[in-house]
PDB file of C-alpha atoms and ligand atoms in Angstrom:
ATOM      1  CA  MET A 146      22.657  10.474 -13.349  1.00 56.00           C
ATOM      2  CA  SER A 147      21.883   9.970  -9.652  1.00 80.00           C
ATOM      3  CA  ARG A 148      20.019   6.842  -8.609  1.00 94.00           C
ATOM      4  CA  LYS A 149      16.340   7.014  -7.804  1.00 98.00           C
ATOM      5  CA  THR A 150      15.113   6.106  -4.346  1.00 98.00           C
ATOM      6  CA  VAL A 151      12.078   3.867  -3.865  1.00 98.00           C
ATOM      7  CA  LEU A 152      10.310   3.008  -0.624  1.00 99.00           C
ATOM      8  CA  VAL A 153       8.192  -0.162  -0.480  1.00 99.00           C
ATOM      9  CA  THR A 154       5.896  -0.874   2.492  1.00 98.00           C
ATOM     10  CA  GLY A 155       5.280  -4.482   3.526  1.00 98.00           C
ATOM     11  CA  ALA A 156       8.499  -5.354   1.721  1.00 98.00           C
ATOM     12  CA  ASN A 157       9.364  -8.504   3.665  1.00 98.00           C
ATOM     13  CA  SER A 158       7.063 -10.884   1.794  1.00 97.00           C
ATOM     14  CA  GLY A 159       4.884 -11.520  -1.237  1.00 97.00           C
ATOM     15  CA  MET A 160       4.579  -8.740  -3.768  1.00 98.00           C
ATOM     16  CA  GLY A 161       6.412  -6.179  -1.613  1.00 98.00           C
ATOM     17  CA  LEU A 162       9.534  -8.347  -1.567  1.00 98.00           C
ATOM     18  CA  ALA A 163       9.181  -9.123  -5.283  1.00 98.00           C
ATOM     19  CA  ALA A 164       8.831  -5.413  -6.167  1.00 98.00           C
ATOM     20  CA  ALA A 165      11.745  -4.398  -3.913  1.00 98.00           C
ATOM     21  CA  THR A 166      13.972  -7.081  -5.457  1.00 98.00           C
ATOM     22  CA  GLU A 167      13.088  -6.180  -9.033  1.00 98.00           C
ATOM     23  CA  LEU A 168      13.583  -2.443  -8.472  1.00 98.00           C
ATOM     24  CA  ALA A 169      16.953  -3.082  -6.806  1.00 98.00           C
ATOM     25  CA  ARG A 170      17.909  -5.247  -9.769  1.00 98.00           C
ATOM     26  CA  ARG A 171      17.067  -2.301 -12.048  1.00 98.00           C
ATOM     27  CA  GLY A 172      19.410  -0.010 -10.097  1.00 98.00           C
ATOM     28  CA  TYR A 173      16.987   1.807  -7.799  1.00 98.00           C
ATOM     29  CA  ARG A 174      18.108   2.612  -4.267  1.00 98.00           C
ATOM     30  CA  VAL A 175      15.565   0.522  -2.351  1.00 98.00           C
ATOM     31  CA  VAL A 176      14.306   1.127   1.162  1.00 98.00           C
ATOM     32  CA  MET A 177      12.292  -1.779   2.555  1.00 98.00           C
ATOM     33  CA  ALA A 178       9.757  -0.689   5.192  1.00 98.00           C
ATOM     34  CA  CYS A 179       8.806  -3.632   7.407  1.00 98.00           C
ATOM     35  CA  ARG A 180       7.245  -3.971  10.834  1.00 98.00           C
ATOM     36  CA  SER A 181       9.488  -6.798  12.061  1.00 98.00           C
ATOM     37  CA  LEU A 182      13.277  -6.504  12.304  1.00 98.00           C
ATOM     38  CA  GLU A 183      13.682 -10.276  12.081  1.00 98.00           C
ATOM     39  CA  ARG A 184      11.419 -10.808   9.041  1.00 98.00           C
ATOM     40  CA  GLY A 185      12.689  -7.605   7.443  1.00 98.00           C
ATOM     41  CA  GLU A 186      16.359  -8.563   7.816  1.00 98.00           C
ATOM     42  CA  ALA A 187      15.736 -12.070   6.429  1.00 98.00           C
ATOM     43  CA  ALA A 188      13.904 -10.553   3.444  1.00 98.00           C
ATOM     44  CA  ARG A 189      16.616  -7.944   2.898  1.00 98.00           C
ATOM     45  CA  ARG A 190      19.160 -10.769   2.568  1.00 98.00           C
ATOM     46  CA  VAL A 191      16.929 -12.512   0.004  1.00 98.00           C
ATOM     47  CA  ALA A 192      16.498  -9.276  -1.957  1.00 98.00           C
ATOM     48  CA  ILE A 193      20.260  -8.628  -1.941  1.00 98.00           C
ATOM     49  CA  ARG A 194      21.031 -12.171  -3.083  1.00 98.00           C
ATOM     50  CA  GLN A 195      18.432 -12.147  -5.859  1.00 98.00           C
ATOM     51  CA  SER A 196      19.074  -8.607  -7.130  1.00 98.00           C
ATOM     52  CA  GLY A 197      22.831  -8.376  -6.685  1.00 98.00           C
ATOM     53  CA  ALA A 198      22.378  -4.919  -5.071  1.00 97.00           C
ATOM     54  CA  ALA A 199      24.304  -4.721  -1.806  1.00 95.00           C
ATOM     55  CA  ASP A 200      22.922  -1.439  -0.472  1.00 96.00           C
ATOM     56  CA  ILE A 201      19.250  -2.265   0.104  1.00 98.00           C
ATOM     57  CA  GLU A 202      18.135  -0.496   3.263  1.00 98.00           C
ATOM     58  CA  LEU A 203      15.739  -1.833   5.897  1.00 98.00           C
ATOM     59  CA  MET A 204      13.669   0.517   8.041  1.00 98.00           C
ATOM     60  CA  LEU A 205      11.043  -0.422  10.615  1.00 98.00           C
ATOM     61  CA  CYS A 206       7.509   0.863  10.149  1.00 98.00           C
ATOM     62  CA  ASP A 207       4.334  -0.440  11.776  1.00 98.00           C
ATOM     63  CA  LEU A 208       1.441   0.948   9.766  1.00 98.00           C
ATOM     64  CA  GLY A 209      -0.924  -0.095  12.534  1.00 98.00           C
ATOM     65  CA  SER A 210       0.426   2.659  14.787  1.00 98.00           C
ATOM     66  CA  LEU A 211       0.159   6.385  14.047  1.00 98.00           C
ATOM     67  CA  ARG A 212       3.051   6.990  16.418  1.00 98.00           C
ATOM     68  CA  GLY A 213       5.078   4.340  14.564  1.00 98.00           C
ATOM     69  CA  VAL A 214       4.316   5.933  11.185  1.00 98.00           C
ATOM     70  CA  ARG A 215       5.292   9.384  12.458  1.00 98.00           C
ATOM     71  CA  GLN A 216       8.566   8.051  13.907  1.00 98.00           C
ATOM     72  CA  PHE A 217       9.321   6.227  10.683  1.00 98.00           C
ATOM     73  CA  ALA A 218       8.657   9.324   8.537  1.00 98.00           C
ATOM     74  CA  GLU A 219      10.903  11.416  10.754  1.00 98.00           C
ATOM     75  CA  GLN A 220      13.747   8.889  10.475  1.00 98.00           C
ATOM     76  CA  PHE A 221      13.251   8.496   6.733  1.00 98.00           C
ATOM     77  CA  LEU A 222      13.317  12.252   6.136  1.00 98.00           C
ATOM     78  CA  ALA A 223      16.455  12.593   8.268  1.00 98.00           C
ATOM     79  CA  ARG A 224      18.226  10.083   5.989  1.00 97.00           C
ATOM     80  CA  HIS A 225      16.721  10.902   2.590  1.00 97.00           C
ATOM     81  CA  ASP A 226      16.181  14.325   1.093  1.00 96.00           C
ATOM     82  CA  ALA A 227      14.001  13.197  -1.801  1.00 98.00           C
ATOM     83  CA  LEU A 228      11.814  10.176  -2.511  1.00 98.00           C
ATOM     84  CA  ASP A 229      11.230   9.242  -6.155  1.00 98.00           C
ATOM     85  CA  VAL A 230       8.770   6.373  -5.704  1.00 98.00           C
ATOM     86  CA  LEU A 231       6.531   5.368  -2.807  1.00 99.00           C
ATOM     87  CA  ILE A 232       4.826   1.971  -3.131  1.00 99.00           C
ATOM     88  CA  ASN A 233       2.024   1.581  -0.577  1.00 99.00           C
ATOM     89  CA  ASN A 234       1.877  -2.195  -0.665  1.00 98.00           C
ATOM     90  CA  ALA A 235       1.464  -3.480   2.903  1.00 98.00           C
ATOM     91  CA  GLY A 236      -1.933  -4.934   3.683  1.00 98.00           C
ATOM     92  CA  VAL A 237      -3.920  -7.218   5.936  1.00 96.00           C
ATOM     93  CA  ILE A 238      -7.133  -9.176   5.827  1.00 95.00           C
ATOM     94  CA  THR A 239      -8.575 -10.502   9.073  1.00 95.00           C
ATOM     95  CA  ILE A 240     -11.344 -13.025   9.677  1.00 93.00           C
ATOM     96  CA  LYS A 241     -12.380 -11.567  13.020  1.00 96.00           C
ATOM     97  CA  ARG A 242     -12.449  -7.897  13.933  1.00 98.00           C
ATOM     98  CA  HIS A 243      -9.024  -6.724  15.111  1.00 97.00           C
ATOM     99  CA  THR A 244      -7.947  -3.234  16.087  1.00 98.00           C
ATOM    100  CA  THR A 245      -4.721  -1.295  15.734  1.00 98.00           C
ATOM    101  CA  SER A 246      -2.998   0.419  18.653  1.00 97.00           C
ATOM    102  CA  ASP A 247      -5.065   3.532  17.824  1.00 98.00           C
ATOM    103  CA  ASN A 248      -8.256   1.490  18.079  1.00 98.00           C
ATOM    104  CA  PHE A 249      -8.896   1.547  14.334  1.00 98.00           C
ATOM    105  CA  GLU A 250     -10.423  -1.527  12.699  1.00 98.00           C
ATOM    106  CA  ALA A 251      -7.246  -3.250  11.448  1.00 98.00           C
ATOM    107  CA  MET A 252      -7.920  -3.295   7.682  1.00 98.00           C
ATOM    108  CA  MET A 253      -9.062   0.327   7.630  1.00 98.00           C
ATOM    109  CA  GLY A 254      -6.183   1.198   9.979  1.00 98.00           C
ATOM    110  CA  VAL A 255      -3.327  -0.525   8.133  1.00 98.00           C
ATOM    111  CA  ASN A 256      -4.490  -0.674   4.512  1.00 98.00           C
ATOM    112  CA  HIS A 257      -5.822   2.887   4.379  1.00 99.00           C
ATOM    113  CA  LEU A 258      -5.201   5.152   7.396  1.00 99.00           C
ATOM    114  CA  GLY A 259      -1.574   4.158   8.093  1.00 98.00           C
ATOM    115  CA  HIS A 260      -0.701   4.714   4.440  1.00 99.00           C
ATOM    116  CA  PHE A 261      -2.742   7.933   4.354  1.00 99.00           C
ATOM    117  CA  LEU A 262      -0.593   9.366   7.147  1.00 98.00           C
ATOM    118  CA  LEU A 263       2.643   7.960   5.705  1.00 99.00           C
ATOM    119  CA  THR A 264       1.975   9.451   2.265  1.00 98.00           C
ATOM    120  CA  SER A 265       1.032  12.837   3.738  1.00 98.00           C
ATOM    121  CA  LEU A 266       4.218  13.006   5.818  1.00 98.00           C
ATOM    122  CA  LEU A 267       6.480  11.917   2.936  1.00 98.00           C
ATOM    123  CA  LEU A 268       4.827  14.077   0.277  1.00 98.00           C
ATOM    124  CA  PRO A 269       7.276  17.001   0.627  1.00 97.00           C
ATOM    125  CA  ALA A 270      10.157  14.575  -0.117  1.00 98.00           C
ATOM    126  CA  ILE A 271       8.255  13.073  -3.075  1.00 98.00           C
ATOM    127  CA  GLN A 272       7.686  16.589  -4.387  1.00 97.00           C
ATOM    128  CA  ARG A 273      11.454  17.171  -4.265  1.00 96.00           C
ATOM    129  CA  SER A 274      11.921  14.381  -6.826  1.00 97.00           C
ATOM    130  CA  PRO A 275      12.005  15.566 -10.463  1.00 96.00           C
ATOM    131  CA  GLN A 276       9.028  13.274 -11.110  1.00 97.00           C
ATOM    132  CA  GLY A 277       7.742  11.620  -7.957  1.00 98.00           C
ATOM    133  CA  ARG A 278       5.415   8.634  -8.183  1.00 98.00           C
ATOM    134  CA  ILE A 279       3.048   7.088  -5.669  1.00 98.00           C
ATOM    135  CA  VAL A 280       1.717   3.587  -6.336  1.00 99.00           C
ATOM    136  CA  VAL A 281      -1.083   2.227  -4.159  1.00 99.00           C
ATOM    137  CA  VAL A 282      -1.697  -1.525  -4.154  1.00 98.00           C
ATOM    138  CA  SER A 283      -5.471  -1.836  -4.038  1.00 98.00           C
ATOM    139  CA  SER A 284      -7.576  -4.769  -5.260  1.00 98.00           C
ATOM    140  CA  GLY A 285     -10.490  -5.744  -7.471  1.00 97.00           C
ATOM    141  CA  ALA A 286     -12.184  -6.410  -4.122  1.00 97.00           C
ATOM    142  CA  HIS A 287     -12.825  -2.654  -3.912  1.00 98.00           C
ATOM    143  CA  LYS A 288     -15.807  -3.314  -6.205  1.00 98.00           C
ATOM    144  CA  ALA A 289     -17.610  -5.148  -3.401  1.00 98.00           C
ATOM    145  CA  GLY A 290     -17.093  -2.277  -0.974  1.00 97.00           C
ATOM    146  CA  ARG A 291     -18.609   0.916   0.288  1.00 98.00           C
ATOM    147  CA  ILE A 292     -17.359   3.348   2.911  1.00 98.00           C
ATOM    148  CA  HIS A 293     -19.443   2.846   6.044  1.00 98.00           C
ATOM    149  CA  PHE A 294     -19.276   6.469   7.167  1.00 98.00           C
ATOM    150  CA  GLU A 295     -21.851   5.756   9.881  1.00 98.00           C
ATOM    151  CA  ASP A 296     -19.479   3.158  11.426  1.00 98.00           C
ATOM    152  CA  PRO A 297     -16.148   3.135   9.515  1.00 98.00           C
ATOM    153  CA  HIS A 298     -14.399   0.942  12.067  1.00 98.00           C
ATOM    154  CA  LEU A 299     -17.144  -1.677  11.723  1.00 98.00           C
ATOM    155  CA  THR A 300     -17.991  -2.025  15.404  1.00 98.00           C
ATOM    156  CA  ARG A 301     -21.291  -3.616  14.321  1.00 98.00           C
ATOM    157  CA  GLY A 302     -21.850  -6.384  11.776  1.00 96.00           C
ATOM    158  CA  PHE A 303     -18.157  -6.957  11.000  1.00 98.00           C
ATOM    159  CA  ASN A 304     -17.159  -9.453   8.356  1.00 96.00           C
ATOM    160  CA  ALA A 305     -13.882  -9.933   6.514  1.00 96.00           C
ATOM    161  CA  VAL A 306     -15.188  -9.102   3.043  1.00 96.00           C
ATOM    162  CA  LYS A 307     -16.984  -5.964   4.227  1.00 98.00           C
ATOM    163  CA  GLY A 308     -13.841  -4.714   5.980  1.00 98.00           C
ATOM    164  CA  TYR A 309     -11.352  -5.674   3.275  1.00 97.00           C
ATOM    165  CA  ALA A 310     -13.495  -4.317   0.425  1.00 98.00           C
ATOM    166  CA  GLN A 311     -14.030  -1.059   2.336  1.00 98.00           C
ATOM    167  CA  SER A 312     -10.279  -0.630   2.885  1.00 98.00           C
ATOM    168  CA  LYS A 313      -9.444  -1.359  -0.770  1.00 98.00           C
ATOM    169  CA  LEU A 314     -12.170   1.056  -1.963  1.00 98.00           C
ATOM    170  CA  ALA A 315     -10.589   3.603   0.399  1.00 99.00           C
ATOM    171  CA  ASN A 316      -7.275   3.009  -1.463  1.00 99.00           C
ATOM    172  CA  VAL A 317      -8.868   3.849  -4.835  1.00 98.00           C
ATOM    173  CA  LEU A 318     -10.734   6.896  -3.468  1.00 98.00           C
ATOM    174  CA  PHE A 319      -7.513   8.102  -1.846  1.00 99.00           C
ATOM    175  CA  VAL A 320      -5.729   7.902  -5.214  1.00 98.00           C
ATOM    176  CA  ARG A 321      -8.559   9.802  -6.898  1.00 98.00           C
ATOM    177  CA  GLU A 322      -8.608  12.613  -4.341  1.00 98.00           C
ATOM    178  CA  LEU A 323      -4.822  12.894  -4.012  1.00 98.00           C
ATOM    179  CA  ALA A 324      -4.434  13.076  -7.805  1.00 98.00           C
ATOM    180  CA  GLU A 325      -7.030  15.866  -7.840  1.00 97.00           C
ATOM    181  CA  ARG A 326      -5.207  17.813  -5.129  1.00 97.00           C
ATOM    182  CA  LEU A 327      -1.795  17.314  -6.775  1.00 97.00           C
ATOM    183  CA  ARG A 328      -3.132  18.476 -10.159  1.00 93.00           C
ATOM    184  CA  GLY A 329      -4.289  21.667  -8.457  1.00 84.00           C
ATOM    185  CA  GLY A 330      -0.760  22.191  -7.089  1.00 85.00           C
ATOM    186  CA  GLY A 331       0.766  22.125 -10.570  1.00 81.00           C
ATOM    187  CA  GLY A 332       3.615  19.728  -9.627  1.00 89.00           C
ATOM    188  CA  THR A 333       4.834  16.592 -11.372  1.00 95.00           C
ATOM    189  CA  VAL A 334       3.923  13.954  -8.764  1.00 98.00           C
ATOM    190  CA  THR A 335       1.639  11.181 -10.018  1.00 98.00           C
ATOM    191  CA  VAL A 336      -0.438   8.696  -8.007  1.00 98.00           C
ATOM    192  CA  ASN A 337      -2.064   5.528  -9.322  1.00 98.00           C
ATOM    193  CA  ALA A 338      -3.724   2.408  -7.929  1.00 98.00           C
ATOM    194  CA  VAL A 339      -3.060  -1.206  -8.868  1.00 98.00           C
ATOM    195  CA  HIS A 340      -5.034  -4.417  -8.904  1.00 98.00           C
ATOM    196  CA  PRO A 341      -2.362  -7.158  -8.892  1.00 98.00           C
ATOM    197  CA  GLY A 342      -4.681 -10.071  -9.738  1.00 95.00           C
ATOM    198  CA  ALA A 343      -4.988 -13.189  -7.568  1.00 92.00           C
ATOM    199  CA  VAL A 344      -1.472 -13.828  -6.322  1.00 92.00           C
ATOM    200  CA  ALA A 345       0.043 -16.756  -4.424  1.00 87.00           C
ATOM    201  CA  THR A 346       1.473 -14.992  -1.365  1.00 87.00           C
ATOM    202  CA  ASP A 347       0.991 -15.468   2.367  1.00 83.00           C
ATOM    203  CA  PHE A 348      -1.775 -12.860   2.305  1.00 86.00           C
ATOM    204  CA  GLY A 349      -4.443 -13.673   4.909  1.00 80.00           C
ATOM    205  CA  VAL A 350      -2.605 -16.813   6.018  1.00 79.00           C
ATOM    206  CA  ASP A 351      -1.693 -15.428   9.483  1.00 73.00           C
ATOM    207  CA  ARG A 352      -2.499 -18.170  12.022  1.00 62.00           C
ATOM    208  CA  ARG A 353      -3.811 -15.716  14.631  1.00 69.00           C
ATOM    209  CA  THR A 354      -5.937 -13.417  12.467  1.00 69.00           C
ATOM    210  CA  GLY A 355      -6.327 -14.978   9.032  1.00 66.00           C
ATOM    211  CA  PHE A 356      -7.625 -17.896   7.007  1.00 69.00           C
ATOM    212  CA  GLY A 357      -4.886 -20.476   7.544  1.00 68.00           C
ATOM    213  CA  ARG A 358      -3.247 -22.344   4.702  1.00 67.00           C
ATOM    214  CA  SER A 359      -5.998 -24.681   3.523  1.00 65.00           C
ATOM    215  CA  VAL A 360      -7.710 -22.234   1.131  1.00 65.00           C
ATOM    216  CA  TYR A 361      -4.366 -21.376  -0.424  1.00 64.00           C
ATOM    217  CA  ARG A 362      -3.323 -24.971  -0.880  1.00 69.00           C
ATOM    218  CA  LEU A 363      -6.446 -25.490  -2.979  1.00 69.00           C
ATOM    219  CA  LEU A 364      -6.176 -22.306  -5.028  1.00 70.00           C
ATOM    220  CA  ARG A 365      -2.422 -21.784  -5.276  1.00 73.00           C
ATOM    221  CA  PRO A 366      -1.968 -23.483  -8.670  1.00 74.00           C
ATOM    222  CA  PHE A 367      -4.346 -20.939 -10.246  1.00 80.00           C
ATOM    223  CA  PHE A 368      -2.647 -17.891  -8.779  1.00 89.00           C
ATOM    224  CA  ARG A 369       0.081 -15.638 -10.152  1.00 94.00           C
ATOM    225  CA  THR A 370       3.572 -15.664  -8.666  1.00 95.00           C
ATOM    226  CA  PRO A 371       4.520 -12.698  -6.429  1.00 96.00           C
ATOM    227  CA  ALA A 372       6.799 -11.371  -9.217  1.00 98.00           C
ATOM    228  CA  GLU A 373       3.937 -11.544 -11.725  1.00 97.00           C
ATOM    229  CA  GLY A 374       1.620  -9.888  -9.198  1.00 97.00           C
ATOM    230  CA  ALA A 375       4.146  -7.094  -8.558  1.00 98.00           C
ATOM    231  CA  ALA A 376       4.719  -6.403 -12.260  1.00 98.00           C
ATOM    232  CA  THR A 377       2.099  -3.660 -12.660  1.00 98.00           C
ATOM    233  CA  ALA A 378       3.327  -1.805  -9.550  1.00 98.00           C
ATOM    234  CA  VAL A 379       6.895  -2.008 -10.924  1.00 98.00           C
ATOM    235  CA  TYR A 380       5.619  -0.757 -14.302  1.00 98.00           C
ATOM    236  CA  LEU A 381       3.895   2.252 -12.701  1.00 98.00           C
ATOM    237  CA  ALA A 382       7.014   2.946 -10.656  1.00 98.00           C
ATOM    238  CA  THR A 383       9.402   2.910 -13.605  1.00 98.00           C
ATOM    239  CA  ALA A 384       7.890   3.200 -17.096  1.00 98.00           C
ATOM    240  CA  ASN A 385       8.459   6.400 -19.089  1.00 97.00           C
ATOM    241  CA  GLU A 386       5.087   6.128 -20.814  1.00 97.00           C
ATOM    242  CA  VAL A 387       3.204   6.588 -17.530  1.00 98.00           C
ATOM    243  CA  ALA A 388       5.271   9.533 -16.285  1.00 97.00           C
ATOM    244  CA  GLY A 389       2.324  11.894 -16.819  1.00 95.00           C
ATOM    245  CA  VAL A 390      -0.495   9.482 -15.951  1.00 98.00           C
ATOM    246  CA  THR A 391      -2.265  10.079 -12.641  1.00 98.00           C
ATOM    247  CA  GLY A 392      -5.453   9.210 -10.752  1.00 98.00           C
ATOM    248  CA  GLN A 393      -5.865   5.883 -12.596  1.00 98.00           C
ATOM    249  CA  TYR A 394      -6.414   2.264 -11.572  1.00 98.00           C
ATOM    250  CA  PHE A 395      -4.192  -0.227 -13.420  1.00 98.00           C
ATOM    251  CA  TYR A 396      -4.419  -3.955 -14.013  1.00 98.00           C
ATOM    252  CA  ASP A 397      -1.867  -5.797 -16.160  1.00 98.00           C
ATOM    253  CA  ASN A 398      -0.097  -2.537 -17.092  1.00 98.00           C
ATOM    254  CA  LYS A 399      -3.300  -0.983 -18.446  1.00 98.00           C
ATOM    255  CA  PRO A 400      -5.947   1.350 -17.015  1.00 98.00           C
ATOM    256  CA  ALA A 401      -8.973  -0.684 -15.874  1.00 98.00           C
ATOM    257  CA  PRO A 402     -12.526   0.171 -14.825  1.00 98.00           C
ATOM    258  CA  VAL A 403     -13.350   0.874 -11.173  1.00 98.00           C
ATOM    259  CA  SER A 404     -16.701   0.649  -9.378  1.00 98.00           C
ATOM    260  CA  ALA A 405     -19.189   3.527  -9.569  1.00 98.00           C
ATOM    261  CA  LEU A 406     -18.528   4.373  -5.907  1.00 98.00           C
ATOM    262  CA  ALA A 407     -14.797   4.586  -6.584  1.00 98.00           C
ATOM    263  CA  GLN A 408     -15.493   7.382  -9.094  1.00 98.00           C
ATOM    264  CA  ASP A 409     -17.571   9.428  -6.692  1.00 98.00           C
ATOM    265  CA  ALA A 410     -15.836  12.764  -6.066  1.00 98.00           C
ATOM    266  CA  VAL A 411     -18.031  13.630  -3.070  1.00 98.00           C
ATOM    267  CA  THR A 412     -17.248  10.316  -1.342  1.00 98.00           C
ATOM    268  CA  ALA A 413     -13.537  10.724  -2.107  1.00 98.00           C
ATOM    269  CA  LYS A 414     -13.490  14.189  -0.512  1.00 98.00           C
ATOM    270  CA  ARG A 415     -15.509  13.024   2.480  1.00 98.00           C
ATOM    271  CA  LEU A 416     -13.172  10.074   3.045  1.00 98.00           C
ATOM    272  CA  TRP A 417     -10.152  12.387   2.798  1.00 98.00           C
ATOM    273  CA  GLU A 418     -11.529  14.795   5.390  1.00 98.00           C
ATOM    274  CA  TRP A 419     -12.518  11.941   7.723  1.00 98.00           C
ATOM    275  CA  SER A 420      -9.038  10.378   7.315  1.00 98.00           C
ATOM    276  CA  GLU A 421      -7.334  13.666   8.175  1.00 98.00           C
ATOM    277  CA  ARG A 422      -9.295  13.827  11.417  1.00 98.00           C
ATOM    278  CA  GLU A 423      -8.594  10.166  12.251  1.00 98.00           C
ATOM    279  CA  VAL A 424      -4.821  10.486  11.833  1.00 98.00           C
ATOM    280  CA  GLY A 425      -4.669  13.952  13.397  1.00 98.00           C
ATOM    281  CA  LEU A 426      -3.558  16.020  10.403  1.00 97.00           C
TER     282      LEU A 426
HETATM  283  N1  NAP B 568      -2.441 -11.804  -2.808  1.00 83.50           N
HETATM  284  C1  NAP B 568      -3.454 -11.399  -3.548  1.00 83.50           C
HETATM  285  O1  NAP B 568      -4.115 -12.191  -4.264  1.00 83.50           O
HETATM  286  C2  NAP B 568      -3.854  -9.947  -3.569  1.00 83.50           C
HETATM  287  C3  NAP B 568      -4.878  -9.537  -4.438  1.00 83.50           C
HETATM  288  C4  NAP B 568      -5.231  -8.189  -4.486  1.00 83.50           C
HETATM  289  C5  NAP B 568      -4.545  -7.272  -3.696  1.00 83.50           C
HETATM  290  N2  NAP B 568      -3.560  -7.693  -2.839  1.00 83.50           N
HETATM  291  C6  NAP B 568      -2.857  -6.675  -2.043  1.00 83.50           C
HETATM  292  O2  NAP B 568      -1.475  -6.821  -2.244  1.00 83.50           O
HETATM  293  C7  NAP B 568      -0.758  -6.250  -1.152  1.00 83.50           C
HETATM  294  C8  NAP B 568       0.422  -7.145  -0.777  1.00 83.50           C
HETATM  295  O3  NAP B 568      -0.071  -8.363  -0.287  1.00 83.50           O
HETATM  296  P1  NAP B 568       0.602  -9.789  -0.567  1.00 83.50           P
HETATM  297  O4  NAP B 568      -0.395 -10.578  -1.338  1.00 83.50           O
HETATM  298  O5  NAP B 568       1.972  -9.622  -1.107  1.00 83.50           O
HETATM  299  O6  NAP B 568       0.591 -10.414   0.913  1.00 83.50           O
HETATM  300  P2  NAP B 568       1.706 -10.635   2.037  1.00 83.50           P
HETATM  301  O7  NAP B 568       2.800 -11.490   1.520  1.00 83.50           O
HETATM  302  O8  NAP B 568       0.939 -11.089   3.244  1.00 83.50           O
HETATM  303  O9  NAP B 568       2.284  -9.178   2.280  1.00 83.50           O
HETATM  304  C9  NAP B 568       1.670  -8.240   3.102  1.00 83.50           C
HETATM  305  C10 NAP B 568       2.747  -7.379   3.719  1.00 83.50           C
HETATM  306  O10 NAP B 568       2.119  -6.358   4.520  1.00 83.50           O
HETATM  307  C11 NAP B 568       2.821  -6.306   5.742  1.00 83.50           C
HETATM  308  N3  NAP B 568       2.023  -5.763   6.836  1.00 83.50           N
HETATM  309  C12 NAP B 568       0.886  -6.252   7.369  1.00 83.50           C
HETATM  310  N4  NAP B 568       0.506  -5.496   8.414  1.00 83.50           N
HETATM  311  C13 NAP B 568       1.428  -4.514   8.557  1.00 83.50           C
HETATM  312  C14 NAP B 568       1.605  -3.442   9.458  1.00 83.50           C
HETATM  313  N5  NAP B 568       0.764  -3.223  10.476  1.00 83.50           N
HETATM  314  N6  NAP B 568       2.671  -2.611   9.286  1.00 83.50           N
HETATM  315  C15 NAP B 568       3.553  -2.833   8.299  1.00 83.50           C
HETATM  316  N7  NAP B 568       3.456  -3.839   7.418  1.00 83.50           N
HETATM  317  C16 NAP B 568       2.399  -4.675   7.552  1.00 83.50           C
HETATM  318  C17 NAP B 568       3.206  -7.758   6.034  1.00 83.50           C
HETATM  319  O11 NAP B 568       4.199  -7.803   7.036  1.00 83.50           O
HETATM  320  P3  NAP B 568       4.283  -9.044   8.089  1.00 83.50           P
HETATM  321  O12 NAP B 568       5.007 -10.136   7.387  1.00 83.50           O
HETATM  322  O13 NAP B 568       5.036  -8.440   9.217  1.00 83.50           O
HETATM  323  O14 NAP B 568       2.870  -9.415   8.443  1.00 83.50           O
HETATM  324  C18 NAP B 568       3.680  -8.173   4.661  1.00 83.50           C
HETATM  325  O15 NAP B 568       5.005  -7.750   4.453  1.00 83.50           O
HETATM  326  C19 NAP B 568      -1.796  -6.036  -0.042  1.00 83.50           C
HETATM  327  O16 NAP B 568      -2.090  -4.665   0.046  1.00 83.50           O
HETATM  328  C20 NAP B 568      -3.023  -6.800  -0.533  1.00 83.50           C
HETATM  329  O17 NAP B 568      -4.234  -6.206  -0.087  1.00 83.50           O
HETATM  330  C21 NAP B 568      -3.205  -9.012  -2.762  1.00 83.50           C
END
C-alpha cells in the first residue's frame, strides 16, 4: 500500500510539530509548512529525530500573504499529485491590531483567510486521495465570537479576544460550509474542526505582538502538553471510525457542542462568499 501524504501548517512548534512528528512516526509522508526556513529546518530535525522518519519534507508558506499561499500551493502541487490529509493548524493571537501584507487584520488573515485560500487551492489534490481529510484547528474561544461583517478587519474597537474569537468562529463556520459543499459534490473528502484544549505551547508568546511569557509561567502547570493537545487532530487525520464523519467539531476525540452562531447556515454562507472576494477566488 502506498504511503499517505499529510501537510501540516505551522508545523515548526507546539501542536503542529507534535502532530507532524506523531504522523511521521505512524508512517505518513509528512510535509511541514512553515513560514521561516530557520525555525522550520530546526523543527524538521527534531521531528526526524523523534519519529525516526528520515524523509520529512519542509516547505515554506506564509499564511499572512496571499501571494505566498499561492506560490506555496503551486510548488506543492508540482511535487505532490495527491494530498491525503491537510491539517490547518497555524495560528496567531495578537494583543494590538496587526495587519498582514494584504492589509487583513492578522488573526482573520492568518487563522482564517490564509487557510481558506490554501484549502481551496489544494482541494483538487485532496479530492485525488481515496479518502481525503481536512482538519481545522479551531478553539473553544469561537464561542465568544461573532463575525463582524460591518468591519471584519476590526479597524474600530479592536481587542485581542474579539479578533481571536472571530477568527476561530470563522474556522468552525468554514468547516460547516465546506462540508456542505463537499456533500453536494458526492466525493469522499471530509472536513472537521478541533478544539485542542488549553495547551502549553508558545502560542501568543511572541515578544513583538503577543502576551509575553508571564501568563504562561503561571498557567503552564495546568495545561496539556503539545502532544496531548495534538491528539484529537491526529485522531481525525488517521482513525478509521471517522472516515465518513464530516462537518463536526471535536474535542478529546468526540464530537462537541458549538455556539449557536457556529451553527448558522446563513452566516456560514455569507462568510464563505466574503472570504472568496477577500482572497480573490
Ligand atoms: N495553545 C492553546 O491553548 C490553544 C488552544 C486552542 C486553540 N489553539 C490553536 O492551536 C493552533 C496551534 O497553536 P499552538 O498552541 O501550537 O501555538 P504555536 O506553538 O505558537 O504554533 C503556532 C504556529 O503557527 C505558525 N504561524 C503563525 N503565523 C503564521 C503565518 N503567518 N504563516 C505560517 N505559519 C504561521 C507559527 O509559526 P512561527 O513560529 O513562525 O510564528 C507556529 O508554527 C492555533 O491555530 C491556535 O489558535 C491553541
